Amino acid sequence: MSKPLVSIIMGSSNDWDIMSQAAQQLKDFGVAYDARVISAHRSPDLLFDYIKEVSAQGVQCFIAGAGGAAHLAGVIAGKTTLPVLGVPIPSKYLKGMDSLLSIVQMPKGIPVATFAIGEAGAANAGLFAIAMLALNDVALAERLTEYRAQQAIKIAETTLPELA
């Protein structure tokens, strides 16, 4: 596989169940990615070194998934000018609302694109990364257009007897 264009970072290995949805979208489109567990709180130096390393290697954006205080996306955004896509991970007590609010409430000047809580948010973050990369990749843009067309076809072919 070629050098990664997208970096998926999560604060805990428990987050992979959710973040694997982003990875699957990237894999389905043939987009190289790197996935790591690095905590903004427990290993900040490792995080800073990693951001610098993969940015120099050609990563074009970061997808960050975190639960609870969910500072990971914001810390990444504070260390790079590359796009950061935040995915709130559902938490035990607040069901991900804490994570959502932590990610979406970035201060003016340090943006993080924030997605839905959980699997749908992770999958959409992957698709959003693909859409960004497709701006400069005609073949990827064509695959994304075909993917969207196939979604429309599936809906058009769906007929429920009670609606007919």
CSV table of C-alpha atoms in Angstrom, one decimal:
chain,number,residue,atom,x,y,z
A,1,MET,CA,0.0,0.0,0.0
A,2,SER,CA,1.2,3.5,-0.7
A,3,LYS,CA,2.0,6.2,1.9
A,4,PRO,CA,-1.0,7.1,4.0
A,5,LEU,CA,-3.1,10.1,2.9
A,6,VAL,CA,-5.3,10.0,6.0
A,7,SER,CA,-4.4,9.4,9.6
A,8,ILE,CA,-6.9,7.9,11.9
A,9,ILE,CA,-6.1,8.6,15.6
A,10,MET,CA,-8.1,7.4,18.6
A,11,GLY,CA,-7.6,8.0,22.3
A,12,SER,CA,-8.2,4.4,23.3
A,13,SER,CA,-8.0,0.9,21.7
A,14,ASN,CA,-11.7,0.6,22.8
A,15,ASP,CA,-12.5,3.3,20.2
A,16,TRP,CA,-11.6,1.0,17.2
A,17,ASP,CA,-15.1,-0.5,17.1
A,18,ILE,CA,-16.3,2.9,16.1
A,19,MET,CA,-13.3,4.2,14.2
A,20,SER,CA,-13.0,1.1,12.0
A,21,GLN,CA,-16.0,2.5,10.2
A,22,ALA,CA,-13.8,5.4,8.9
A,23,ALA,CA,-11.1,2.9,8.0
A,24,GLN,CA,-13.6,0.7,6.1
A,25,GLN,CA,-14.7,3.7,3.9
A,26,LEU,CA,-11.1,4.6,3.1
A,27,LYS,CA,-10.3,0.9,2.4
A,28,ASP,CA,-13.3,0.6,0.1
A,29,PHE,CA,-12.1,3.6,-1.9
A,30,GLY,CA,-8.5,2.4,-2.0
A,31,VAL,CA,-7.3,5.4,0.1
A,32,ALA,CA,-4.2,4.6,2.1
A,33,TYR,CA,-4.5,5.4,5.8
A,34,ASP,CA,-2.6,4.9,9.1
A,35,ALA,CA,-4.5,4.1,12.3
A,36,ARG,CA,-3.0,4.7,15.7
A,37,VAL,CA,-4.0,4.8,19.4
A,38,ILE,CA,-2.5,7.9,20.9
A,39,SER,CA,-3.9,9.7,23.9
A,40,ALA,CA,-3.8,13.5,23.9
A,41,HIS,CA,-3.8,13.4,27.7
A,42,ARG,CA,-1.6,10.3,28.5
A,43,SER,CA,0.9,10.6,25.7
A,44,PRO,CA,1.0,14.2,24.4
A,45,ASP,CA,4.7,14.1,23.3
A,46,LEU,CA,4.0,10.9,21.3
A,47,LEU,CA,1.1,12.6,19.7
A,48,PHE,CA,3.1,15.7,18.7
A,49,ASP,CA,5.9,13.6,17.3
A,50,TYR,CA,3.4,11.5,15.3
A,51,ILE,CA,1.6,14.5,13.8
A,52,LYS,CA,4.9,16.0,12.7
A,53,GLU,CA,6.1,12.7,11.2
A,54,VAL,CA,3.0,11.8,9.2
A,55,SER,CA,2.5,15.4,8.0
A,56,ALA,CA,6.1,15.3,6.6
A,57,GLN,CA,5.2,11.9,4.9
A,58,GLY,CA,2.2,13.4,3.0
A,59,VAL,CA,-0.8,12.8,5.2
A,60,GLN,CA,-3.5,15.2,4.0
A,61,CYS,CA,-6.0,15.1,6.9
A,62,PHE,CA,-6.6,13.6,10.3
A,63,ILE,CA,-9.7,11.8,11.6
A,64,ALA,CA,-9.7,11.9,15.4
A,65,GLY,CA,-12.0,9.8,17.5
A,66,ALA,CA,-12.3,10.3,21.2
A,67,GLY,CA,-14.7,9.9,24.1
A,68,GLY,CA,-15.3,11.7,27.4
A,69,ALA,CA,-13.4,15.0,27.4
A,70,ALA,CA,-12.5,14.3,23.8
A,71,HIS,CA,-9.6,16.8,23.5
A,72,LEU,CA,-7.8,14.7,20.9
A,73,ALA,CA,-9.2,16.4,17.8
A,74,GLY,CA,-8.6,19.9,19.2
A,75,VAL,CA,-5.0,19.1,20.3
A,76,ILE,CA,-4.3,17.7,16.8
A,77,ALA,CA,-5.8,20.9,15.2
A,78,GLY,CA,-3.6,23.0,17.5
A,79,LYS,CA,-0.5,21.3,16.1
A,80,THR,CA,-1.3,21.3,12.4
A,81,THR,CA,-2.9,23.3,9.7
A,82,LEU,CA,-4.2,20.2,8.0
A,83,PRO,CA,-7.9,19.4,8.2
A,84,VAL,CA,-9.0,17.6,11.3
A,85,LEU,CA,-12.3,15.6,11.4
A,86,GLY,CA,-13.6,14.9,14.8
A,87,VAL,CA,-15.7,11.8,15.7
A,88,PRO,CA,-17.3,11.8,19.1
A,89,ILE,CA,-17.1,8.3,20.7
A,90,PRO,CA,-20.1,7.2,22.8
A,91,SER,CA,-19.3,7.3,26.5
A,92,LYS,CA,-20.7,5.2,29.3
A,93,TYR,CA,-22.6,7.8,31.2
A,94,LEU,CA,-23.4,10.6,28.8
A,95,LYS,CA,-23.8,8.5,25.6
A,96,GLY,CA,-21.3,10.7,23.7
A,97,MET,CA,-22.9,14.1,24.3
A,98,ASP,CA,-19.9,15.0,26.4
A,99,SER,CA,-17.6,14.0,23.5
A,100,LEU,CA,-19.7,15.9,20.9
A,101,LEU,CA,-19.7,19.1,22.9
A,102,SER,CA,-16.0,18.8,23.6
A,103,ILE,CA,-15.2,18.5,19.9
A,104,VAL,CA,-17.7,20.9,18.4
A,105,GLN,CA,-16.9,23.8,20.9
A,106,MET,CA,-13.5,24.6,19.4
A,107,PRO,CA,-12.3,28.2,19.9
A,108,LYS,CA,-12.4,30.6,17.0
A,109,GLY,CA,-9.4,30.2,14.8
A,110,ILE,CA,-8.7,26.5,15.4
A,111,PRO,CA,-11.4,24.6,13.4
A,112,VAL,CA,-12.3,20.9,13.7
A,113,ALA,CA,-15.0,19.5,11.5
A,114,THR,CA,-17.3,17.6,13.8
A,115,PHE,CA,-19.4,14.6,12.9
A,116,ALA,CA,-22.2,12.6,14.5
A,117,ILE,CA,-21.6,10.5,17.6
A,118,GLY,CA,-20.6,6.9,16.9
A,119,GLU,CA,-20.5,4.7,13.8
A,120,ALA,CA,-22.3,7.0,11.4
A,121,GLY,CA,-20.0,9.8,12.3
A,122,ALA,CA,-16.9,7.7,11.8
A,123,ALA,CA,-18.2,6.4,8.4
A,124,ASN,CA,-19.1,10.0,7.3
A,125,ALA,CA,-15.7,11.3,8.5
A,126,GLY,CA,-14.1,8.7,6.2
A,127,LEU,CA,-16.3,9.7,3.3
A,128,PHE,CA,-15.6,13.4,4.0
A,129,ALA,CA,-11.9,12.7,3.9
A,130,ILE,CA,-12.4,10.9,0.5
A,131,ALA,CA,-14.4,13.9,-0.8
A,132,MET,CA,-11.5,16.3,0.2
A,133,LEU,CA,-8.9,14.1,-1.5
A,134,ALA,CA,-11.2,13.8,-4.6
A,135,LEU,CA,-10.8,17.5,-5.2
A,136,ASN,CA,-7.3,16.7,-6.6
A,137,ASP,CA,-7.8,13.1,-7.8
A,138,VAL,CA,-10.1,12.6,-10.8
A,139,ALA,CA,-10.2,8.8,-10.4
A,140,LEU,CA,-11.2,9.1,-6.7
A,141,ALA,CA,-13.8,11.7,-7.6
A,142,GLU,CA,-15.3,9.3,-10.2
A,143,ARG,CA,-15.5,6.5,-7.6
A,144,LEU,CA,-17.2,8.8,-5.2
A,145,THR,CA,-19.7,9.9,-7.8
A,146,GLU,CA,-20.5,6.3,-8.6
A,147,TYR,CA,-20.8,5.4,-4.9
A,148,ARG,CA,-23.4,8.2,-4.5
A,149,ALA,CA,-25.2,7.1,-7.6
A,150,GLN,CA,-25.4,3.5,-6.3
A,151,GLN,CA,-26.9,4.8,-3.0
A,152,ALA,CA,-29.6,6.6,-5.0
A,153,ILE,CA,-30.3,3.5,-7.0
A,154,LYS,CA,-30.7,1.4,-3.9
A,155,ILE,CA,-33.2,3.8,-2.5
A,156,ALA,CA,-35.1,4.1,-5.8
A,157,GLU,CA,-35.4,0.3,-6.0
A,158,THR,CA,-36.7,0.0,-2.4
A,159,THR,CA,-40.5,-0.4,-2.4
A,160,LEU,CA,-42.4,-1.3,0.7
A,161,PRO,CA,-45.7,-3.1,0.1
A,162,GLU,CA,-47.5,-0.7,2.4
A,163,LEU,CA,-46.4,2.2,0.4
A,164,ALA,CA,-47.5,0.8,-3.0
